[in-house]
PDB file of C-alpha atoms in Angstrom:
ATOM      1  CA  UNK A  44     112.643 137.362 135.825  1.00 36.00           C
ATOM      2  CA  UNK A  45     109.749 134.954 136.435  1.00 40.00           C
ATOM      3  CA  UNK A  46     110.506 131.438 137.629  1.00 49.00           C
ATOM      4  CA  UNK A  47     108.031 130.083 135.065  1.00 67.00           C
ATOM      5  CA  UNK A  48     110.002 131.335 132.051  1.00 80.00           C
ATOM      6  CA  UNK A  49     108.700 129.804 128.782  1.00 90.00           C
ATOM      7  CA  UNK A  50     106.150 127.715 130.699  1.00 92.00           C
ATOM      8  CA  UNK A  51     103.178 128.890 128.627  1.00 91.00           C
ATOM      9  CA  UNK A  52     104.941 128.106 125.346  1.00 94.00           C
ATOM     10  CA  UNK A  53     106.121 124.704 126.591  1.00 95.00           C
ATOM     11  CA  UNK A  54     102.629 123.790 127.837  1.00 94.00           C
ATOM     12  CA  UNK A  55     101.125 124.750 124.454  1.00 93.00           C
ATOM     13  CA  UNK A  56     103.766 122.607 122.732  1.00 94.00           C
ATOM     14  CA  UNK A  57     102.973 119.627 124.966  1.00 94.00           C
ATOM     15  CA  UNK A  58      99.299 120.015 124.121  1.00 93.00           C
ATOM     16  CA  UNK A  59     100.177 120.059 120.416  1.00 92.00           C
ATOM     17  CA  UNK A  60     102.316 116.910 120.735  1.00 92.00           C
ATOM     18  CA  UNK A  61      99.489 115.097 122.486  1.00 91.00           C
ATOM     19  CA  UNK A  62      96.510 116.282 120.480  1.00 89.00           C
ATOM     20  CA  UNK A  63      97.930 116.936 117.022  1.00 85.00           C
ATOM     21  CA  UNK A  64     100.806 114.494 116.792  1.00 86.00           C
ATOM     22  CA  UNK A  65      99.442 111.829 119.138  1.00 85.00           C
ATOM     23  CA  UNK A  66     102.786 111.170 120.824  1.00 87.00           C
ATOM     24  CA  UNK A  67     102.933 108.833 123.803  1.00 86.00           C
ATOM     25  CA  UNK A  68     102.570 110.425 127.234  1.00 89.00           C
ATOM     26  CA  UNK A  69     106.105 109.422 128.258  1.00 91.00           C
ATOM     27  CA  UNK A  70     107.551 111.021 125.123  1.00 90.00           C
ATOM     28  CA  UNK A  71     105.684 114.270 125.770  1.00 93.00           C
ATOM     29  CA  UNK A  72     106.863 114.280 129.386  1.00 94.00           C
ATOM     30  CA  UNK A  73     110.437 113.664 128.236  1.00 92.00           C
ATOM     31  CA  UNK A  74     110.365 116.536 125.725  1.00 93.00           C
ATOM     32  CA  UNK A  75     108.777 118.827 128.299  1.00 94.00           C
ATOM     33  CA  UNK A  76     111.483 117.967 130.808  1.00 93.00           C
ATOM     34  CA  UNK A  77     114.224 118.699 128.255  1.00 93.00           C
ATOM     35  CA  UNK A  78     112.668 122.059 127.367  1.00 95.00           C
ATOM     36  CA  UNK A  79     112.176 123.128 130.985  1.00 94.00           C
ATOM     37  CA  UNK A  80     115.838 122.318 131.560  1.00 93.00           C
ATOM     38  CA  UNK A  81     116.684 124.586 128.617  1.00 94.00           C
ATOM     39  CA  UNK A  82     114.397 127.282 130.034  1.00 94.00           C
ATOM     40  CA  UNK A  83     116.311 127.148 133.321  1.00 92.00           C
ATOM     41  CA  UNK A  84     119.595 127.602 131.479  1.00 93.00           C
ATOM     42  CA  UNK A  85     118.279 130.527 129.416  1.00 93.00           C
ATOM     43  CA  UNK A  86     116.964 132.160 132.558  1.00 92.00           C
ATOM     44  CA  UNK A  87     120.354 131.747 134.213  1.00 92.00           C
ATOM     45  CA  UNK A  88     122.046 133.692 131.386  1.00 92.00           C
ATOM     46  CA  UNK A  89     119.344 136.389 131.608  1.00 91.00           C
ATOM     47  CA  UNK A  90     117.425 135.738 128.404  1.00 91.00           C
ATOM     48  CA  UNK A  91     114.178 137.570 129.107  1.00 88.00           C
ATOM     49  CA  UNK A  92     111.781 136.031 126.566  1.00 90.00           C
ATOM     50  CA  UNK A  93     111.537 133.259 124.003  1.00 92.00           C
ATOM     51  CA  UNK A  94     111.705 135.942 121.273  1.00 93.00           C
ATOM     52  CA  UNK A  95     115.223 136.831 122.449  1.00 93.00           C
ATOM     53  CA  UNK A  96     116.663 133.313 122.271  1.00 94.00           C
ATOM     54  CA  UNK A  97     119.503 133.108 119.745  1.00 92.00           C
ATOM     55  CA  UNK A  98     121.126 130.262 117.865  1.00 89.00           C
ATOM     56  CA  UNK A  99     124.271 130.920 119.898  1.00 88.00           C
ATOM     57  CA  UNK A 100     122.338 130.514 123.172  1.00 91.00           C
ATOM     58  CA  UNK A 101     121.131 127.092 122.075  1.00 92.00           C
ATOM     59  CA  UNK A 102     124.537 125.924 120.850  1.00 87.00           C
ATOM     60  CA  UNK A 103     126.148 127.071 124.120  1.00 89.00           C
ATOM     61  CA  UNK A 104     123.500 125.144 126.055  1.00 90.00           C
ATOM     62  CA  UNK A 105     124.104 121.929 124.105  1.00 87.00           C
ATOM     63  CA  UNK A 106     127.872 122.308 124.547  1.00 85.00           C
ATOM     64  CA  UNK A 107     127.393 122.806 128.278  1.00 87.00           C
ATOM     65  CA  UNK A 108     125.293 119.628 128.429  1.00 85.00           C
ATOM     66  CA  UNK A 109     128.008 117.704 126.593  1.00 80.00           C
ATOM     67  CA  UNK A 110     130.680 119.039 128.963  1.00 79.00           C
ATOM     68  CA  UNK A 111     128.592 117.879 131.922  1.00 82.00           C
ATOM     69  CA  UNK A 112     129.047 114.346 130.629  1.00 78.00           C
ATOM     70  CA  UNK A 113     125.617 113.896 129.077  1.00 77.00           C
ATOM     71  CA  UNK A 114     125.813 111.052 126.552  1.00 71.00           C
ATOM     72  CA  UNK A 115     125.590 111.899 122.853  1.00 69.00           C
ATOM     73  CA  UNK A 116     122.209 110.183 122.352  1.00 73.00           C
ATOM     74  CA  UNK A 117     120.678 112.283 125.123  1.00 80.00           C
ATOM     75  CA  UNK A 118     122.117 115.479 123.674  1.00 81.00           C
ATOM     76  CA  UNK A 119     120.736 114.480 120.252  1.00 82.00           C
ATOM     77  CA  UNK A 120     117.301 113.838 121.763  1.00 83.00           C
ATOM     78  CA  UNK A 121     117.511 117.187 123.531  1.00 88.00           C
ATOM     79  CA  UNK A 122     118.331 118.935 120.257  1.00 89.00           C
ATOM     80  CA  UNK A 123     115.447 117.188 118.512  1.00 89.00           C
ATOM     81  CA  UNK A 124     113.015 118.408 121.177  1.00 92.00           C
ATOM     82  CA  UNK A 125     114.386 121.947 120.896  1.00 94.00           C
ATOM     83  CA  UNK A 126     114.096 121.982 117.101  1.00 92.00           C
ATOM     84  CA  UNK A 127     110.537 120.674 117.225  1.00 92.00           C
ATOM     85  CA  UNK A 128     109.663 123.288 119.837  1.00 95.00           C
ATOM     86  CA  UNK A 129     111.011 126.247 117.864  1.00 94.00           C
ATOM     87  CA  UNK A 130     109.421 125.043 114.631  1.00 92.00           C
ATOM     88  CA  UNK A 131     106.136 124.847 116.509  1.00 93.00           C
ATOM     89  CA  UNK A 132     106.552 128.420 117.762  1.00 93.00           C
ATOM     90  CA  UNK A 133     107.164 129.638 114.211  1.00 91.00           C
ATOM     91  CA  UNK A 134     104.131 127.727 112.924  1.00 89.00           C
ATOM     92  CA  UNK A 135     101.995 129.265 115.687  1.00 89.00           C
ATOM     93  CA  UNK A 136     103.425 132.703 114.823  1.00 88.00           C
ATOM     94  CA  UNK A 137     104.912 133.196 118.280  1.00 91.00           C
ATOM     95  CA  UNK A 138     108.268 133.621 116.510  1.00 91.00           C
ATOM     96  CA  UNK A 139     109.006 134.966 113.062  1.00 89.00           C
ATOM     97  CA  UNK A 140     112.193 132.970 112.422  1.00 89.00           C
ATOM     98  CA  UNK A 141     113.390 129.520 113.446  1.00 89.00           C
ATOM     99  CA  UNK A 142     116.707 130.029 115.231  1.00 89.00           C
ATOM    100  CA  UNK A 143     117.371 126.274 115.153  1.00 89.00           C
ATOM    101  CA  UNK A 144     117.213 126.048 111.362  1.00 83.00           C
ATOM    102  CA  UNK A 145     120.986 126.016 110.856  1.00 77.00           C
ATOM    103  CA  UNK A 146     121.738 123.728 113.791  1.00 79.00           C
ATOM    104  CA  UNK A 147     122.410 120.353 112.238  1.00 69.00           C
ATOM    105  CA  UNK A 148     120.416 117.386 113.505  1.00 57.00           C
ATOM    106  CA  UNK A 149     121.736 113.827 113.547  1.00 49.00           C
ATOM    107  CA  UNK A 150     120.348 111.852 110.606  1.00 45.00           C
ATOM    108  CA  UNK A 151     119.010 109.229 112.995  1.00 39.00           C
ATOM    109  CA  UNK A 152     116.187 111.617 113.886  1.00 40.00           C
ATOM    110  CA  UNK A 153     114.767 111.634 110.373  1.00 46.00           C
ATOM    111  CA  UNK A 154     111.961 109.226 111.255  1.00 49.00           C
ATOM    112  CA  UNK A 155     109.523 108.267 108.518  1.00 55.00           C
ATOM    113  CA  UNK A 156     105.901 108.716 109.587  1.00 65.00           C
ATOM    114  CA  UNK A 157     103.575 105.754 109.894  1.00 75.00           C
ATOM    115  CA  UNK A 158     101.084 105.449 107.056  1.00 82.00           C
ATOM    116  CA  UNK A 159      98.093 103.224 106.419  1.00 86.00           C
ATOM    117  CA  UNK A 160      97.385 101.144 103.358  1.00 87.00           C
ATOM    118  CA  UNK A 161      94.187 101.879 101.440  1.00 89.00           C
ATOM    119  CA  UNK A 162      92.691  98.704 102.932  1.00 91.00           C
ATOM    120  CA  UNK A 163      93.620  99.788 106.456  1.00 90.00           C
ATOM    121  CA  UNK A 164      92.042 103.199 105.877  1.00 91.00           C
ATOM    122  CA  UNK A 165      88.833 101.455 104.817  1.00 92.00           C
ATOM    123  CA  UNK A 166      88.931  99.359 107.991  1.00 92.00           C
ATOM    124  CA  UNK A 167      89.295 102.416 110.239  1.00 91.00           C
ATOM    125  CA  UNK A 168      86.533 104.283 108.402  1.00 94.00           C
ATOM    126  CA  UNK A 169      84.173 101.354 108.936  1.00 94.00           C
ATOM    127  CA  UNK A 170      84.535 101.409 112.744  1.00 94.00           C
ATOM    128  CA  UNK A 171      81.958 104.104 113.733  1.00 96.00           C
ATOM    129  CA  UNK A 172      78.503 102.779 114.653  1.00 96.00           C
ATOM    130  CA  UNK A 173      76.269 104.298 111.990  1.00 96.00           C
ATOM    131  CA  UNK A 174      73.117 103.635 114.033  1.00 96.00           C
ATOM    132  CA  UNK A 175      74.095 106.450 116.429  1.00 97.00           C
ATOM    133  CA  UNK A 176      74.371 110.197 115.930  1.00 97.00           C
ATOM    134  CA  UNK A 177      77.974 110.043 117.202  1.00 97.00           C
ATOM    135  CA  UNK A 178      78.903 107.290 114.772  1.00 97.00           C
ATOM    136  CA  UNK A 179      77.473 109.177 111.773  1.00 98.00           C
ATOM    137  CA  UNK A 180      79.383 112.302 112.798  1.00 97.00           C
ATOM    138  CA  UNK A 181      82.619 110.441 113.528  1.00 97.00           C
ATOM    139  CA  UNK A 182      82.523 108.647 110.172  1.00 97.00           C
ATOM    140  CA  UNK A 183      82.111 112.015 108.445  1.00 97.00           C
ATOM    141  CA  UNK A 184      85.083 113.419 110.396  1.00 97.00           C
ATOM    142  CA  UNK A 185      87.348 110.478 109.562  1.00 95.00           C
ATOM    143  CA  UNK A 186      86.299 110.590 105.905  1.00 96.00           C
ATOM    144  CA  UNK A 187      86.996 114.335 105.759  1.00 96.00           C
ATOM    145  CA  UNK A 188      90.437 113.927 107.381  1.00 93.00           C
ATOM    146  CA  UNK A 189      91.493 111.314 104.858  1.00 94.00           C
ATOM    147  CA  UNK A 190      89.853 113.064 101.890  1.00 94.00           C
ATOM    148  CA  UNK A 191      91.522 116.419 102.507  1.00 94.00           C
ATOM    149  CA  UNK A 192      94.734 115.791 104.461  1.00 92.00           C
ATOM    150  CA  UNK A 193      93.799 118.566 106.898  1.00 93.00           C
ATOM    151  CA  UNK A 194      95.365 118.840 110.320  1.00 90.00           C
ATOM    152  CA  UNK A 195      92.860 118.196 113.115  1.00 90.00           C
ATOM    153  CA  UNK A 196      93.236 121.792 114.310  1.00 90.00           C
ATOM    154  CA  UNK A 197      92.225 122.921 110.813  1.00 93.00           C
ATOM    155  CA  UNK A 198      89.291 120.520 110.635  1.00 94.00           C
ATOM    156  CA  UNK A 199      87.998 121.711 114.014  1.00 93.00           C
ATOM    157  CA  UNK A 200      87.814 125.255 112.630  1.00 93.00           C
ATOM    158  CA  UNK A 201      85.983 124.451 109.382  1.00 96.00           C
ATOM    159  CA  UNK A 202      82.684 126.336 109.252  1.00 96.00           C
ATOM    160  CA  UNK A 203      79.506 125.451 107.406  1.00 96.00           C
ATOM    161  CA  UNK A 204      80.162 128.285 104.966  1.00 96.00           C
ATOM    162  CA  UNK A 205      83.608 126.840 104.201  1.00 97.00           C
ATOM    163  CA  UNK A 206      82.148 123.580 102.909  1.00 97.00           C
ATOM    164  CA  UNK A 207      80.605 123.445  99.431  1.00 96.00           C
ATOM    165  CA  UNK A 208      79.324 119.930  98.662  1.00 95.00           C
ATOM    166  CA  UNK A 209      77.837 121.033  95.336  1.00 95.00           C
ATOM    167  CA  UNK A 210      81.257 122.069  94.012  1.00 94.00           C
ATOM    168  CA  UNK A 211      83.040 119.445  96.108  1.00 94.00           C
ATOM    169  CA  UNK A 212      85.468 121.687  97.986  1.00 96.00           C
ATOM    170  CA  UNK A 213      86.271 122.899 101.466  1.00 96.00           C
ATOM    171  CA  UNK A 214      88.109 126.092 102.426  1.00 95.00           C
ATOM    172  CA  UNK A 215      90.790 125.344 104.995  1.00 94.00           C
ATOM    173  CA  UNK A 216      92.174 128.073 107.253  1.00 88.00           C
ATOM    174  CA  UNK A 217      95.742 126.951 107.785  1.00 80.00           C
ATOM    175  CA  UNK A 218      98.826 128.150 109.587  1.00 74.00           C
ATOM    176  CA  UNK A 219      99.864 131.748 109.192  1.00 68.00           C
ATOM    177  CA  UNK A 220      96.268 132.760 108.356  1.00 72.00           C
ATOM    178  CA  UNK A 221      96.676 131.174 104.922  1.00 82.00           C
ATOM    179  CA  UNK A 222      93.566 129.838 103.192  1.00 90.00           C
ATOM    180  CA  UNK A 223      93.533 126.981 100.747  1.00 93.00           C
ATOM    181  CA  UNK A 224      90.767 125.275  98.807  1.00 94.00           C
ATOM    182  CA  UNK A 225      90.855 121.470  98.956  1.00 94.00           C
ATOM    183  CA  UNK A 226      88.788 119.072  96.830  1.00 94.00           C
ATOM    184  CA  UNK A 227      86.508 116.689  98.753  1.00 95.00           C
ATOM    185  CA  UNK A 228      85.836 113.240  97.291  1.00 92.00           C
ATOM    186  CA  UNK A 229      82.448 111.617  96.687  1.00 94.00           C
ATOM    187  CA  UNK A 230      82.560 109.288  99.679  1.00 95.00           C
ATOM    188  CA  UNK A 231      83.450 112.090 102.099  1.00 96.00           C
ATOM    189  CA  UNK A 232      80.648 114.218 100.631  1.00 97.00           C
ATOM    190  CA  UNK A 233      78.179 111.343 101.086  1.00 97.00           C
ATOM    191  CA  UNK A 234      79.220 110.885 104.728  1.00 97.00           C
ATOM    192  CA  UNK A 235      78.995 114.634 105.360  1.00 97.00           C
ATOM    193  CA  UNK A 236      75.519 114.705 103.748  1.00 97.00           C
ATOM    194  CA  UNK A 237      74.279 112.027 106.142  1.00 97.00           C
ATOM    195  CA  UNK A 238      75.813 113.860 109.103  1.00 98.00           C
ATOM    196  CA  UNK A 239      74.412 117.274 108.121  1.00 97.00           C
ATOM    197  CA  UNK A 240      70.898 115.966 107.509  1.00 96.00           C
ATOM    198  CA  UNK A 241      70.510 113.364 110.246  1.00 94.00           C
ATOM    199  CA  UNK A 242      73.152 113.692 112.954  1.00 96.00           C
ATOM    200  CA  UNK A 243      74.049 117.361 113.282  1.00 97.00           C
ATOM    201  CA  UNK A 244      70.429 118.509 113.915  1.00 96.00           C
ATOM    202  CA  UNK A 245      70.203 115.918 116.712  1.00 96.00           C
ATOM    203  CA  UNK A 246      73.287 117.403 118.360  1.00 96.00           C
ATOM    204  CA  UNK A 247      72.167 121.033 118.058  1.00 96.00           C
ATOM    205  CA  UNK A 248      68.477 120.460 118.928  1.00 93.00           C
ATOM    206  CA  UNK A 249      67.259 123.658 117.329  1.00 92.00           C
ATOM    207  CA  UNK A 250      70.300 125.753 118.172  1.00 94.00           C
ATOM    208  CA  UNK A 251      72.758 127.101 115.639  1.00 94.00           C
ATOM    209  CA  UNK A 252      76.516 126.802 115.242  1.00 95.00           C
ATOM    210  CA  UNK A 253      78.750 128.219 112.516  1.00 96.00           C
ATOM    211  CA  UNK A 254      81.034 125.172 112.712  1.00 97.00           C
ATOM    212  CA  UNK A 255      80.695 122.113 110.507  1.00 97.00           C
ATOM    213  CA  UNK A 256      81.414 119.521 113.188  1.00 97.00           C
ATOM    214  CA  UNK A 257      79.900 119.909 116.657  1.00 96.00           C
ATOM    215  CA  UNK A 258      80.042 118.034 119.955  1.00 95.00           C
ATOM    216  CA  UNK A 259      77.239 116.759 122.183  1.00 92.00           C
ATOM    217  CA  UNK A 260      77.618 120.047 124.078  1.00 92.00           C
ATOM    218  CA  UNK A 261      76.604 121.849 120.859  1.00 93.00           C
ATOM    219  CA  UNK A 262      80.028 123.490 120.574  1.00 93.00           C
ATOM    220  CA  UNK A 263      82.944 123.177 118.155  1.00 93.00           C
ATOM    221  CA  UNK A 264      85.555 120.515 118.720  1.00 93.00           C
ATOM    222  CA  UNK A 265      88.829 121.405 120.387  1.00 91.00           C
ATOM    223  CA  UNK A 266      92.050 119.931 119.046  1.00 88.00           C
ATOM    224  CA  UNK A 267      92.268 117.691 122.122  1.00 89.00           C
ATOM    225  CA  UNK A 268      88.623 116.657 121.817  1.00 91.00           C
ATOM    226  CA  UNK A 269      89.065 115.561 118.217  1.00 91.00           C
ATOM    227  CA  UNK A 270      92.231 113.666 119.102  1.00 88.00           C
ATOM    228  CA  UNK A 271      90.458 111.773 121.888  1.00 89.00           C
ATOM    229  CA  UNK A 272      87.616 110.803 119.577  1.00 91.00           C
ATOM    230  CA  UNK A 273      89.999 109.544 116.889  1.00 88.00           C
ATOM    231  CA  UNK A 274      92.158 107.775 119.465  1.00 85.00           C
ATOM    232  CA  UNK A 275      89.113 105.770 120.569  1.00 87.00           C
ATOM    233  CA  UNK A 276      88.788 104.284 117.086  1.00 88.00           C
ATOM    234  CA  UNK A 277      92.528 103.766 116.804  1.00 81.00           C
ATOM    235  CA  UNK A 278      92.441 101.561 119.926  1.00 81.00           C
ATOM    236  CA  UNK A 279      89.688  99.462 118.335  1.00 84.00           C
ATOM    237  CA  UNK A 280      91.613  99.121 115.091  1.00 81.00           C
ATOM    238  CA  UNK A 281      94.908  97.918 116.541  1.00 73.00           C
ATOM    239  CA  UNK A 282      96.949  96.515 113.599  1.00 62.00           C
ATOM    240  CA  UNK A 283     100.224  97.074 115.448  1.00 68.00           C
ATOM    241  CA  UNK A 284     100.714 100.545 113.973  1.00 71.00           C
ATOM    242  CA  UNK A 285     101.077 103.842 115.795  1.00 74.00           C
ATOM    243  CA  UNK A 286      98.124 105.757 114.352  1.00 77.00           C
ATOM    244  CA  UNK A 287      97.597 109.421 115.151  1.00 78.00           C
ATOM    245  CA  UNK A 288      95.391 112.083 113.554  1.00 76.00           C
ATOM    246  CA  UNK A 289      98.460 112.988 111.490  1.00 82.00           C
ATOM    247  CA  UNK A 290      98.517 109.431 110.126  1.00 86.00           C
ATOM    248  CA  UNK A 291      95.496 110.306 107.973  1.00 88.00           C
ATOM    249  CA  UNK A 292      97.385 113.338 106.638  1.00 88.00           C
ATOM    250  CA  UNK A 293     100.490 111.253 105.895  1.00 88.00           C
ATOM    251  CA  UNK A 294      98.377 108.546 104.245  1.00 90.00           C
ATOM    252  CA  UNK A 295      96.509 111.133 102.166  1.00 90.00           C
ATOM    253  CA  UNK A 296      99.776 112.527 100.762  1.00 88.00           C
ATOM    254  CA  UNK A 297     101.458 109.152 100.296  1.00 87.00           C
ATOM    255  CA  UNK A 298      98.489 107.619  98.465  1.00 90.00           C
ATOM    256  CA  UNK A 299      98.230 110.644  96.157  1.00 89.00           C
ATOM    257  CA  UNK A 300     101.938 110.440  95.364  1.00 83.00           C
ATOM    258  CA  UNK A 301     101.804 106.684  94.799  1.00 81.00           C
ATOM    259  CA  UNK A 302      98.984 107.180  92.297  1.00 83.00           C
ATOM    260  CA  UNK A 303     100.825 109.787  90.259  1.00 82.00           C
ATOM    261  CA  UNK A 304      99.790 113.141  91.735  1.00 84.00           C
ATOM    262  CA  UNK A 305     102.280 115.958  91.156  1.00 86.00           C
ATOM    263  CA  UNK A 306     104.262 117.112  94.168  1.00 84.00           C
ATOM    264  CA  UNK A 307     103.223 120.759  93.691  1.00 88.00           C
ATOM    265  CA  UNK A 308      99.547 119.760  93.761  1.00 88.00           C
ATOM    266  CA  UNK A 309     100.064 117.809  96.990  1.00 87.00           C
ATOM    267  CA  UNK A 310     101.952 120.785  98.429  1.00 87.00           C
ATOM    268  CA  UNK A 311      99.000 123.083  97.685  1.00 88.00           C
ATOM    269  CA  UNK A 312      96.493 120.722  99.290  1.00 90.00           C
ATOM    270  CA  UNK A 313      98.611 120.175 102.401  1.00 89.00           C
ATOM    271  CA  UNK A 314      99.298 123.897 102.749  1.00 85.00           C
ATOM    272  CA  UNK A 315     103.078 123.537 102.913  1.00 83.00           C
ATOM    273  CA  UNK A 316     104.855 126.859 102.479  1.00 78.00           C
ATOM    274  CA  UNK A 317     107.952 125.127 101.076  1.00 77.00           C
ATOM    275  CA  UNK A 318     108.127 122.297  98.561  1.00 77.00           C
ATOM    276  CA  UNK A 319     110.974 120.773 100.611  1.00 69.00           C
ATOM    277  CA  UNK A 320     108.465 119.831 103.311  1.00 71.00           C
ATOM    278  CA  UNK A 321     106.286 118.018 100.780  1.00 76.00           C
ATOM    279  CA  UNK A 322     109.302 116.286  99.247  1.00 70.00           C
ATOM    280  CA  UNK A 323     109.569 114.340 102.475  1.00 68.00           C
ATOM    281  CA  UNK A 324     106.751 112.139 101.153  1.00 72.00           C
ATOM    282  CA  UNK A 325     108.930 111.002  98.265  1.00 67.00           C
ATOM    283  CA  UNK A 326     111.131 109.352 100.926  1.00 62.00           C
ATOM    284  CA  UNK A 327     108.079 107.706 102.464  1.00 60.00           C
ATOM    285  CA  UNK A 328     107.074 106.299  99.085  1.00 60.00           C
ATOM    286  CA  UNK A 329     110.610 105.075  98.398  1.00 59.00           C
ATOM    287  CA  UNK A 330     110.507 103.185 101.685  1.00 58.00           C
ATOM    288  CA  UNK A 331     107.208 101.594 100.636  1.00 58.00           C
ATOM    289  CA  UNK A 332     108.697 100.552  97.302  1.00 56.00           C
ATOM    290  CA  UNK A 333     111.769  99.118  98.996  1.00 61.00           C
ATOM    291  CA  UNK A 334     109.630  97.107 101.405  1.00 63.00           C
ATOM    292  CA  UNK A 335     107.650  95.680  98.462  1.00 57.00           C
ATOM    293  CA  UNK A 336     110.916  94.824  96.705  1.00 55.00           C
ATOM    294  CA  UNK A 337     112.256  93.055  99.796  1.00 68.00           C
ATOM    295  CA  UNK A 338     109.009  91.117 100.192  1.00 65.00           C
ATOM    296  CA  UNK A 339     108.529  89.943  96.614  1.00 61.00           C
ATOM    297  CA  UNK A 340     111.888  89.904  94.837  1.00 54.00           C
ATOM    298  CA  UNK A 341     113.490  86.449  94.983  1.00 63.00           C
ATOM    299  CA  UNK A 342     116.991  87.879  95.481  1.00 62.00           C
ATOM    300  CA  UNK A 343     116.170  90.910  97.618  1.00 52.00           C
TER     301      UNK A 343
END
């Protein structure tokens, strides 16, 4: 058996955590370390591939960690990393089933995602320098992220033919090869119009590309490339919040819910296979309501 068991899958997961979820470098390193420790254990009991890992293997590993005197918080963090990893593998279609699904997680790991207020979204969207080709493009990207709730990996893969400004929709190619049609608002359409007519031709310089958003190298964006671009504006914005590309997705869903959109409609636009995933945003909105109550009620 190779001494780099599961290394490819773990490296892909680390890339996802950095580029898609925007987690801090130390957090990514910590999760990677936990997973490589698991990989060593699985190799020692002669599990030959990630497809052959069972729920029992994982439970035995966690029990062995506990017996070695590892504190409960560390075991809980380890389990959280493992569950995230296997969910990622299912989403990427490396695995068909999530073997961690029935392994209970401590409630303390149910962390509500950071969201932006409408005013904060406006502030971030105003950051690109519209006198440059990059600024025009970046504004269009940020507008499209917030308008559609797409993941950055999905946005990177949007092609010109997928976008229909006349109808006001974009076809998104999501996880599991599922397609969904998402409405695009007027402001995002206006920003995309400016980009398509003024900025994109300056990037391509007579060449052609099937992709909607292109880089200065005339190629499509990678997930990491888009994350780096967005992160640059996040640093300028500050505001004391941890903003990632996913923050736009969370804000999109939360603002729709707060303004009365039906959960099933939000589910369709986000591309969630199960309504239970979308229902998570009802908890986010409840937290927002509770914070407002605490701030303004005289006896809160």
